PDB file of C-alpha atoms in Angstrom:
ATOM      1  CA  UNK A   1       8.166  11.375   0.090  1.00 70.00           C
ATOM      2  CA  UNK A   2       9.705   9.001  -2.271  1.00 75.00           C
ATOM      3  CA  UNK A   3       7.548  11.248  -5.557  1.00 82.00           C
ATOM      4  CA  UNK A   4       8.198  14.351  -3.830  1.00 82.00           C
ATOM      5  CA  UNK A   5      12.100  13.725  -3.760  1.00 79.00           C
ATOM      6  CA  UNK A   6      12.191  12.423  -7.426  1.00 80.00           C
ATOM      7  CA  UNK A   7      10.235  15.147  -9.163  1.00 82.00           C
ATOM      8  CA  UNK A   8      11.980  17.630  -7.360  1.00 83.00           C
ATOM      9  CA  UNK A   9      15.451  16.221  -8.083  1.00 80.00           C
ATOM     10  CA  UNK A  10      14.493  16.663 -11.709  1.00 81.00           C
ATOM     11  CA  UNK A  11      13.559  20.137 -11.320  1.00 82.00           C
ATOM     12  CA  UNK A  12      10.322  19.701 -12.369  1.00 85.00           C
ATOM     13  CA  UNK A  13       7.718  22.718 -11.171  1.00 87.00           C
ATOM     14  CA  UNK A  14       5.674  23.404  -8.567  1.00 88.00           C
ATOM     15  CA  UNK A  15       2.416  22.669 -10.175  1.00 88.00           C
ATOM     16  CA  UNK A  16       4.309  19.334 -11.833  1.00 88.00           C
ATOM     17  CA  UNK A  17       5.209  18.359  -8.553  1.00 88.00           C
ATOM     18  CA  UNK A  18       1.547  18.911  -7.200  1.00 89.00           C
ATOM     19  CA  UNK A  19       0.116  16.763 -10.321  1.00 89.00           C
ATOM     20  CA  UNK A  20       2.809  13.956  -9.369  1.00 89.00           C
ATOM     21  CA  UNK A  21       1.728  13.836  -5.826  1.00 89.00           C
ATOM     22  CA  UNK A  22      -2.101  14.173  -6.827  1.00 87.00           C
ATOM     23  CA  UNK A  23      -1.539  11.321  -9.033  1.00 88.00           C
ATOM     24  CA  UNK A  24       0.143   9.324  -6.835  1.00 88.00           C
ATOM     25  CA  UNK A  25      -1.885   9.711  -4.415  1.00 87.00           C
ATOM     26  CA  UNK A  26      -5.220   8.719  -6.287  1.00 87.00           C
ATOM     27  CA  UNK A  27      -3.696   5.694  -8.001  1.00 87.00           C
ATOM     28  CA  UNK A  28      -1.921   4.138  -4.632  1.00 85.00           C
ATOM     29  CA  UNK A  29      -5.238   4.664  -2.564  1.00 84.00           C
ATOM     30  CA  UNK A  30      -7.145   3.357  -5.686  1.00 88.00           C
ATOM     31  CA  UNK A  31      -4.982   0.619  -6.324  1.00 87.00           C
ATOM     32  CA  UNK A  32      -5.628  -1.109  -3.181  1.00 86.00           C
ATOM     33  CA  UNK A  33      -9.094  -1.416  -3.878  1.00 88.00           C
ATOM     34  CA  UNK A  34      -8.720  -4.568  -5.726  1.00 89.00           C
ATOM     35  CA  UNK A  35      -6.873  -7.048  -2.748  1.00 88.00           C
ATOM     36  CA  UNK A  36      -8.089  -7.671   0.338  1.00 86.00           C
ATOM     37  CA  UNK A  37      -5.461  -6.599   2.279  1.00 82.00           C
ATOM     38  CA  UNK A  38      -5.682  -2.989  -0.019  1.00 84.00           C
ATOM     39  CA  UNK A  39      -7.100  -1.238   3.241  1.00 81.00           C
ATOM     40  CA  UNK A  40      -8.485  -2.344   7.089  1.00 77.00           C
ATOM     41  CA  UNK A  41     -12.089  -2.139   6.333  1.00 80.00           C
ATOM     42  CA  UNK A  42     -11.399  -4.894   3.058  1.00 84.00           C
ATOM     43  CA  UNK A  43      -9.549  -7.320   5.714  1.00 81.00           C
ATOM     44  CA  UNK A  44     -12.546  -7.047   8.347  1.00 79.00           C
ATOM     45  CA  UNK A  45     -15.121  -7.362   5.691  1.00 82.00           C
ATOM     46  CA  UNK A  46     -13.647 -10.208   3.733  1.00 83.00           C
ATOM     47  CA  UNK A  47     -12.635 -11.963   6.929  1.00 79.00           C
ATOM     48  CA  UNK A  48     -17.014 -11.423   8.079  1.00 79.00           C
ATOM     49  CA  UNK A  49     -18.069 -12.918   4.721  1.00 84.00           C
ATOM     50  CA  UNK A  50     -15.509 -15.806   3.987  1.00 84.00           C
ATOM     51  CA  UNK A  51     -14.253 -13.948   0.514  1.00 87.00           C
ATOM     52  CA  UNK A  52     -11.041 -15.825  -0.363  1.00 87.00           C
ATOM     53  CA  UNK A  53      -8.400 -13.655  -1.364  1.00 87.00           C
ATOM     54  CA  UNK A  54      -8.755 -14.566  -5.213  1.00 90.00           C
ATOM     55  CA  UNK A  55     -12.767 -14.502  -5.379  1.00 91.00           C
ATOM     56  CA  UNK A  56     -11.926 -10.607  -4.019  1.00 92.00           C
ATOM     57  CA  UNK A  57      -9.365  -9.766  -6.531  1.00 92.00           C
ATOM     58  CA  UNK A  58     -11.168 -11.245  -9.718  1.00 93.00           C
ATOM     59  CA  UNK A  59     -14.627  -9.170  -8.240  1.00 93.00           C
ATOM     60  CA  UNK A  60     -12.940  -6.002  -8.105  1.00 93.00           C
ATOM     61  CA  UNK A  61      -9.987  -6.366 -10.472  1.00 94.00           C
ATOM     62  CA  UNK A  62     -11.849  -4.417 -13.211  1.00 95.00           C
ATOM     63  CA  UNK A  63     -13.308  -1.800 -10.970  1.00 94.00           C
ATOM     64  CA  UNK A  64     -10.079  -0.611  -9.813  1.00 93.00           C
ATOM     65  CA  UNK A  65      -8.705  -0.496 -13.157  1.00 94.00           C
ATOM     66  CA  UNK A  66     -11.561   1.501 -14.623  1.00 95.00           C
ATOM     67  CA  UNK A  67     -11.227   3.924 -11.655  1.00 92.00           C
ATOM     68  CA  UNK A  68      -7.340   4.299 -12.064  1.00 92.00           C
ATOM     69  CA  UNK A  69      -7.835   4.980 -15.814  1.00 94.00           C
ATOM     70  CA  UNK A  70     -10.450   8.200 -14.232  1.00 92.00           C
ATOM     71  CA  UNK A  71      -8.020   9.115 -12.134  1.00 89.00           C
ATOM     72  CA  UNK A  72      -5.467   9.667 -14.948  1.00 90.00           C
ATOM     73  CA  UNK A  73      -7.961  11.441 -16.815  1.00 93.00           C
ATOM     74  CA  UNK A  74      -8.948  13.630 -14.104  1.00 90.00           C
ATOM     75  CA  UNK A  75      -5.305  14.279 -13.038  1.00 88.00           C
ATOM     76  CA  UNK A  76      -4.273  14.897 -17.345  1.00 89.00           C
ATOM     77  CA  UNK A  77      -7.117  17.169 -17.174  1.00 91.00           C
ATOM     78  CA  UNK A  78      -6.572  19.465 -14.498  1.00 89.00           C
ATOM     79  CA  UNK A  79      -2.428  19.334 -14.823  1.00 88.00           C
ATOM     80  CA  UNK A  80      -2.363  19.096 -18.932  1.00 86.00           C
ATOM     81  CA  UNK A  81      -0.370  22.446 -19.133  1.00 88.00           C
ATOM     82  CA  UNK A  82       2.275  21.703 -15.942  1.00 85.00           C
ATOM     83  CA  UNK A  83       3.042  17.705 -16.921  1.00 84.00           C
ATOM     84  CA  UNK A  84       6.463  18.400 -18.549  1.00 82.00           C
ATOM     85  CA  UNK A  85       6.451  16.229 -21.896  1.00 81.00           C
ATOM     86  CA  UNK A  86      10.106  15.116 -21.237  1.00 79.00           C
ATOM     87  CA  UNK A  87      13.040  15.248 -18.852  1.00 75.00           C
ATOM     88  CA  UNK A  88      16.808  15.616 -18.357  1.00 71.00           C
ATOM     89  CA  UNK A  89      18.108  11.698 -18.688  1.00 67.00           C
ATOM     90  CA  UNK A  90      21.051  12.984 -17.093  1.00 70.00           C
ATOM     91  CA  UNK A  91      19.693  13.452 -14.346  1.00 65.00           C
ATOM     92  CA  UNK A  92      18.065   9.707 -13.994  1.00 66.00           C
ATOM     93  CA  UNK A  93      17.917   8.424 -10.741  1.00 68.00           C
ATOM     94  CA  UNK A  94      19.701   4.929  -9.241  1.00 71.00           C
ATOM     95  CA  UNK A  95      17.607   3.537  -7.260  1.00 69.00           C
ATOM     96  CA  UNK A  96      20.444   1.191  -5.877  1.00 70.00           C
ATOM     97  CA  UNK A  97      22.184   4.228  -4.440  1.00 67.00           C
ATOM     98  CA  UNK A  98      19.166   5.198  -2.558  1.00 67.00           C
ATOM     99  CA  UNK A  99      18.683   2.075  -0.865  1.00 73.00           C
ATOM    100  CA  UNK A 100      20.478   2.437   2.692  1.00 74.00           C
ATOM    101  CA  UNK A 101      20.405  -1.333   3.913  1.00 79.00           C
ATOM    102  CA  UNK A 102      20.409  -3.646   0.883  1.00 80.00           C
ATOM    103  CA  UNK A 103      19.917  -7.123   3.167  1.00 82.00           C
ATOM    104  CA  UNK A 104      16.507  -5.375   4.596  1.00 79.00           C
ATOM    105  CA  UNK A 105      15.484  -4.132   1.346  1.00 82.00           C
ATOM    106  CA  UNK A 106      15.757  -7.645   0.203  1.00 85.00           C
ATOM    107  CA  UNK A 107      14.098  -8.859   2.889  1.00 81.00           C
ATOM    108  CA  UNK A 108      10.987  -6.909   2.343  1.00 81.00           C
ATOM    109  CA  UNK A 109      11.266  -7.792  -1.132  1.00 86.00           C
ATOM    110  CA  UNK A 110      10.971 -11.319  -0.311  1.00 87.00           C
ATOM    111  CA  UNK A 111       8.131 -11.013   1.838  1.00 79.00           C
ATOM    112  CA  UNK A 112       6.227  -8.967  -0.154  1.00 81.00           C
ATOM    113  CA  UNK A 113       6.072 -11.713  -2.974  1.00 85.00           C
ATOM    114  CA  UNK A 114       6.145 -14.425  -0.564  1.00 84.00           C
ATOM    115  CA  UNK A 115       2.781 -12.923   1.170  1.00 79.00           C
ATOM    116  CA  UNK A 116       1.591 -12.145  -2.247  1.00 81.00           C
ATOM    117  CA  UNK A 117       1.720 -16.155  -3.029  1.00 86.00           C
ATOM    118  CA  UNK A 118       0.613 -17.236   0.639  1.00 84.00           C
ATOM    119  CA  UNK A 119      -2.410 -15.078   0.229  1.00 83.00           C
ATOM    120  CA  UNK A 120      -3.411 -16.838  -3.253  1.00 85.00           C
ATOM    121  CA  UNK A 121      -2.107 -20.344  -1.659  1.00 89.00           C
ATOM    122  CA  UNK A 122      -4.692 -19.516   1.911  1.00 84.00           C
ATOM    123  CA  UNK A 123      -7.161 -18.245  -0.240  1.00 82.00           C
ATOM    124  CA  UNK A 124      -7.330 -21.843  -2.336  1.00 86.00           C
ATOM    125  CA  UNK A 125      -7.367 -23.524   1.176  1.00 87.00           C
ATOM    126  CA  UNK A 126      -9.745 -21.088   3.480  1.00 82.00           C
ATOM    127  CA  UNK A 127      -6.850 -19.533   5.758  1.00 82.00           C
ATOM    128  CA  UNK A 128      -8.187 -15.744   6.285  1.00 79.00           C
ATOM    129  CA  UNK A 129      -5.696 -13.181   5.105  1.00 78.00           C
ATOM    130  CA  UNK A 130      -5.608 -11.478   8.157  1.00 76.00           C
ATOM    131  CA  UNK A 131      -3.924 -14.577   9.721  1.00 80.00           C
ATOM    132  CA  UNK A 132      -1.347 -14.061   6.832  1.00 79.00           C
ATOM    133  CA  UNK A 133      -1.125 -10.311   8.020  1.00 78.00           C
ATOM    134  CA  UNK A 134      -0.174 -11.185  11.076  1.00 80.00           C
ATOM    135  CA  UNK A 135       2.676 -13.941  10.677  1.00 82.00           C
ATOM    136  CA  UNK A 136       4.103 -11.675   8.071  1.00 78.00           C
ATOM    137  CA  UNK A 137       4.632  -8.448  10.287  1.00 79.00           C
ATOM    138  CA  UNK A 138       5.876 -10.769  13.041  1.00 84.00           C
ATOM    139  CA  UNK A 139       8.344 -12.209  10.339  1.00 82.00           C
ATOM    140  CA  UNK A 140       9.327  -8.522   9.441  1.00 78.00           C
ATOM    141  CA  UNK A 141       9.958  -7.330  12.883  1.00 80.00           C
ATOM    142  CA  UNK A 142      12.200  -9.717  14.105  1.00 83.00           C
ATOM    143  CA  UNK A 143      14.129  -9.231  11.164  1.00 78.00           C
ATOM    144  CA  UNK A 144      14.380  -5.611  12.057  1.00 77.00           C
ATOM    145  CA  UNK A 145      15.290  -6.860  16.068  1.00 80.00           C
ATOM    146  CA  UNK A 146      18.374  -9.179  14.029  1.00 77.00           C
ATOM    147  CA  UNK A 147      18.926  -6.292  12.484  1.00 74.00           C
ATOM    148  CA  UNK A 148      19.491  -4.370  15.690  1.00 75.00           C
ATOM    149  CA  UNK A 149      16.866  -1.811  14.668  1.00 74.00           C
ATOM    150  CA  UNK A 150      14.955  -0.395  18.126  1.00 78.00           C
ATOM    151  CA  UNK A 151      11.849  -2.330  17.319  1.00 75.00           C
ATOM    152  CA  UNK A 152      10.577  -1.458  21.167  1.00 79.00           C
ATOM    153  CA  UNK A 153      10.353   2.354  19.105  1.00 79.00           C
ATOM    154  CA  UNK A 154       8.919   1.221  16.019  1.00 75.00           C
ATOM    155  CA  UNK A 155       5.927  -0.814  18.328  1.00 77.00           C
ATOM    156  CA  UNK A 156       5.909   2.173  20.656  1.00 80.00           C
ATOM    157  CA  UNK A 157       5.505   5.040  17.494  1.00 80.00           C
ATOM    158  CA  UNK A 158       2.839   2.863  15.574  1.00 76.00           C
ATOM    159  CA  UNK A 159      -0.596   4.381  14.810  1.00 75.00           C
ATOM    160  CA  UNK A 160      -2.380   2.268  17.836  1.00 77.00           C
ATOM    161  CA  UNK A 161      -5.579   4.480  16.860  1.00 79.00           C
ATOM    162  CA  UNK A 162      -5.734   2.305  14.012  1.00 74.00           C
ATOM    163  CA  UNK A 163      -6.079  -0.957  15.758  1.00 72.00           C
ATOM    164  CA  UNK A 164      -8.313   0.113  18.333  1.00 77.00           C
ATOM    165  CA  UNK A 165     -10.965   1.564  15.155  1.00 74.00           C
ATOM    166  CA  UNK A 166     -10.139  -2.395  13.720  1.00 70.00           C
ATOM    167  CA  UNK A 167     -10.866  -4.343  16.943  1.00 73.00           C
ATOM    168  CA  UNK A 168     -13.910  -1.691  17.108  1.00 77.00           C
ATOM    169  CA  UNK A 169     -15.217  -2.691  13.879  1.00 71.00           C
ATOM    170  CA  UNK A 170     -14.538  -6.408  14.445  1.00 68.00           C
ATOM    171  CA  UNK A 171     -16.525  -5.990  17.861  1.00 71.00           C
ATOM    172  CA  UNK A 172     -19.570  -4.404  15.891  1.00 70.00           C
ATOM    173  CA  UNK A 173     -19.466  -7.219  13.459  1.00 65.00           C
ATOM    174  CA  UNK A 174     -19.259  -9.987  16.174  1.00 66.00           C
ATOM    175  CA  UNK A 175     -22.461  -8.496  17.691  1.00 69.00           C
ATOM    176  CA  UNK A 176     -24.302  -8.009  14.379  1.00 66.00           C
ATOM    177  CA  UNK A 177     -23.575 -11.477  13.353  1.00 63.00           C
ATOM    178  CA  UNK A 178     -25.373 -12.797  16.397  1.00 68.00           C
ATOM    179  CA  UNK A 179     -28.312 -11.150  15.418  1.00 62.00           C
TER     180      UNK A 179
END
Protein backbone atom coordinates (compact mmCIF):
# COMPACT_ATOMS: atom_id res chain seq x y z
CA UNK A 1 0.00 0.00 0.00
CA UNK A 2 2.66 2.25 1.20
CA UNK A 3 4.35 2.09 -3.00
CA UNK A 4 0.99 2.13 -4.33
CA UNK A 5 0.06 5.47 -2.43
CA UNK A 6 3.48 7.15 -3.24
CA UNK A 7 3.69 6.49 -6.96
CA UNK A 8 0.31 7.39 -7.38
CA UNK A 9 0.57 10.66 -5.42
CA UNK A 10 3.23 11.56 -7.95
CA UNK A 11 1.12 10.86 -10.81
CA UNK A 12 3.19 8.47 -12.14
CA UNK A 13 1.32 5.88 -14.81
CA UNK A 14 -0.32 2.93 -14.74
CA UNK A 15 2.34 0.75 -16.12
CA UNK A 16 4.97 2.90 -13.68
CA UNK A 17 2.91 2.07 -10.93
CA UNK A 18 2.78 -1.74 -11.96
CA UNK A 19 6.81 -1.72 -12.36
CA UNK A 20 6.97 -0.05 -8.73
CA UNK A 21 4.84 -2.67 -7.21
CA UNK A 22 6.59 -5.54 -9.33
CA UNK A 23 9.75 -4.26 -8.01
CA UNK A 24 8.84 -3.99 -4.73
CA UNK A 25 7.52 -6.87 -4.51
CA UNK A 26 10.55 -9.01 -5.86
CA UNK A 27 13.15 -7.13 -3.82
CA UNK A 28 11.10 -7.29 -0.26
CA UNK A 29 10.36 -11.13 -0.78
CA UNK A 30 14.03 -11.46 -2.02
CA UNK A 31 15.47 -9.50 0.57
CA UNK A 32 14.47 -11.69 3.30
CA UNK A 33 16.28 -14.44 1.97
CA UNK A 34 19.42 -13.52 3.64
CA UNK A 35 18.19 -13.51 7.75
CA UNK A 36 16.74 -16.08 9.39
CA UNK A 37 13.84 -14.59 10.46
CA UNK A 38 13.35 -13.38 6.37
CA UNK A 39 10.39 -16.00 6.16
CA UNK A 40 8.74 -19.12 8.51
CA UNK A 41 10.32 -21.92 6.70
CA UNK A 42 14.15 -20.02 7.43
CA UNK A 43 13.12 -19.85 11.34
CA UNK A 44 12.02 -23.70 11.42
CA UNK A 45 14.97 -24.74 9.41
CA UNK A 46 17.65 -22.78 11.16
CA UNK A 47 16.09 -23.54 14.53
CA UNK A 48 16.34 -27.88 13.15
CA UNK A 49 20.02 -27.37 12.24
CA UNK A 50 21.49 -25.03 15.04
CA UNK A 51 22.45 -22.13 12.25
CA UNK A 52 23.20 -19.06 14.40
CA UNK A 53 21.74 -16.08 13.11
CA UNK A 54 25.19 -14.67 11.74
CA UNK A 55 26.56 -18.11 10.20
CA UNK A 56 22.92 -17.67 8.13
CA UNK A 57 23.39 -14.17 7.08
CA UNK A 58 27.18 -14.39 5.99
CA UNK A 59 25.96 -17.94 3.90
CA UNK A 60 23.38 -16.24 2.07
CA UNK A 61 24.35 -12.57 2.18
CA UNK A 62 25.74 -12.75 -1.40
CA UNK A 63 22.99 -14.85 -2.82
CA UNK A 64 20.38 -12.45 -2.03
CA UNK A 65 22.28 -9.67 -3.35
CA UNK A 66 23.04 -11.31 -6.67
CA UNK A 67 19.30 -12.20 -6.94
CA UNK A 68 18.11 -8.56 -6.08
CA UNK A 69 20.56 -7.17 -8.70
CA UNK A 70 18.29 -9.93 -11.34
CA UNK A 71 15.43 -8.70 -10.13
CA UNK A 72 16.30 -5.08 -11.11
CA UNK A 73 17.36 -6.25 -14.33
CA UNK A 74 14.39 -8.19 -15.01
CA UNK A 75 12.04 -5.43 -13.70
CA UNK A 76 14.44 -2.45 -16.02
CA UNK A 77 13.84 -4.83 -18.72
CA UNK A 78 10.33 -5.40 -18.96
CA UNK A 79 9.30 -1.62 -17.57
CA UNK A 80 12.39 0.34 -19.46
CA UNK A 81 9.84 2.48 -21.49
CA UNK A 82 7.14 3.25 -18.35
CA UNK A 83 10.05 4.03 -15.44
CA UNK A 84 9.69 7.86 -15.62
CA UNK A 85 13.44 9.22 -15.63
CA UNK A 86 12.46 12.03 -13.14
CA UNK A 87 9.71 13.50 -10.99
CA UNK A 88 7.91 16.62 -9.71
CA UNK A 89 10.13 17.57 -6.35
CA UNK A 90 7.24 19.52 -5.51
CA UNK A 91 5.41 17.08 -4.95
CA UNK A 92 7.98 15.16 -2.40
CA UNK A 93 6.47 13.39 0.21
CA UNK A 94 6.95 13.94 4.35
CA UNK A 95 7.05 11.05 5.72
CA UNK A 96 6.57 12.69 9.26
CA UNK A 97 3.11 13.82 8.22
CA UNK A 98 2.14 10.37 7.36
CA UNK A 99 2.99 8.87 10.51
CA UNK A 100 -0.38 8.82 12.66
CA UNK A 101 1.07 7.85 16.22
CA UNK A 102 4.67 9.07 16.50
CA UNK A 103 5.32 7.26 20.22
CA UNK A 104 4.32 3.75 18.38
CA UNK A 105 6.23 4.48 15.39
CA UNK A 106 9.12 4.95 17.66
CA UNK A 107 8.46 2.12 19.40
CA UNK A 108 8.66 -0.19 16.50
CA UNK A 109 11.62 1.61 15.52
CA UNK A 110 13.29 0.66 18.60
CA UNK A 111 12.47 -2.82 18.46
CA UNK A 112 13.26 -3.38 15.17
CA UNK A 113 17.03 -2.44 15.84
CA UNK A 114 16.93 -3.74 19.22
CA UNK A 115 15.85 -7.38 17.75
CA UNK A 116 18.22 -6.75 14.98
CA UNK A 117 21.20 -6.63 17.77
CA UNK A 118 19.57 -9.41 20.10
CA UNK A 119 19.52 -11.69 17.14
CA UNK A 120 23.44 -11.09 16.40
CA UNK A 121 24.01 -11.00 20.42
CA UNK A 122 21.77 -14.87 20.68
CA UNK A 123 23.34 -15.92 17.72
CA UNK A 124 27.11 -15.41 19.42
CA UNK A 125 25.62 -17.23 22.52
CA UNK A 126 23.23 -20.19 20.95
CA UNK A 127 19.70 -18.58 21.90
CA UNK A 128 17.43 -19.66 18.73
CA UNK A 129 15.91 -16.70 16.99
CA UNK A 130 12.63 -17.90 17.24
CA UNK A 131 12.86 -17.43 21.06
CA UNK A 132 13.80 -13.76 20.08
CA UNK A 133 10.57 -13.79 17.82
CA UNK A 134 8.59 -14.47 20.40
CA UNK A 135 9.65 -12.02 23.36
CA UNK A 136 9.68 -9.34 20.75
CA UNK A 137 5.93 -9.63 19.53
CA UNK A 138 4.97 -10.03 23.20
CA UNK A 139 7.00 -6.72 23.81
CA UNK A 140 5.07 -5.11 20.80
CA UNK A 141 1.65 -6.07 21.85
CA UNK A 142 1.51 -4.88 25.13
CA UNK A 143 2.71 -1.76 23.92
CA UNK A 144 -0.23 -1.64 21.62
CA UNK A 145 -2.66 -2.83 24.97
CA UNK A 146 -0.76 0.63 26.83
CA UNK A 147 -1.59 2.09 23.97
CA UNK A 148 -5.27 1.26 24.29
CA UNK A 149 -5.25 -0.35 20.84
CA UNK A 150 -7.99 -3.52 20.82
CA UNK A 151 -5.22 -6.04 20.84
CA UNK A 152 -8.12 -8.89 21.68
CA UNK A 153 -8.89 -7.78 17.55
CA UNK A 154 -5.51 -7.70 16.36
CA UNK A 155 -4.96 -11.59 18.09
CA UNK A 156 -8.47 -12.43 16.93
CA UNK A 157 -7.81 -11.05 12.92
CA UNK A 158 -4.23 -12.69 12.72
CA UNK A 159 -3.50 -15.22 9.93
CA UNK A 160 -3.81 -18.39 12.51
CA UNK A 161 -3.43 -20.55 9.15
CA UNK A 162 0.01 -19.54 9.35
CA UNK A 163 0.86 -20.95 12.68
CA UNK A 164 -0.93 -24.03 12.37
CA UNK A 165 1.33 -24.74 8.68
CA UNK A 166 4.52 -23.69 11.35
CA UNK A 167 3.63 -26.01 14.27
CA UNK A 168 2.87 -28.53 11.20
CA UNK A 169 6.23 -28.25 9.88
CA UNK A 170 7.88 -28.25 13.33
CA UNK A 171 5.80 -31.56 14.05
CA UNK A 172 7.24 -33.17 10.73
CA UNK A 173 10.68 -32.19 11.74
CA UNK A 174 10.35 -33.52 15.37
CA UNK A 175 9.38 -36.92 13.85
CA UNK A 176 12.06 -36.94 11.13
CA UNK A 177 14.69 -36.13 13.58
CA UNK A 178 13.89 -39.25 15.54
CA UNK A 179 14.54 -41.23 12.72
Amino acid sequence: PIVVETVRYLNFNRNAQLAFVFGEGLVADTAGMCVVTGNPINIVTADYFHISFLTYFIWMAPITLATILICYLIIRMFFRKSIPKRYDLDKEINPSVMIKDKQLFKIGVFLLFSIGGVYIICSLIGIPVSLVICVATLVFLISLAAKHFKVKIIVKKANWDIFIFMISIFKWECHLSQR
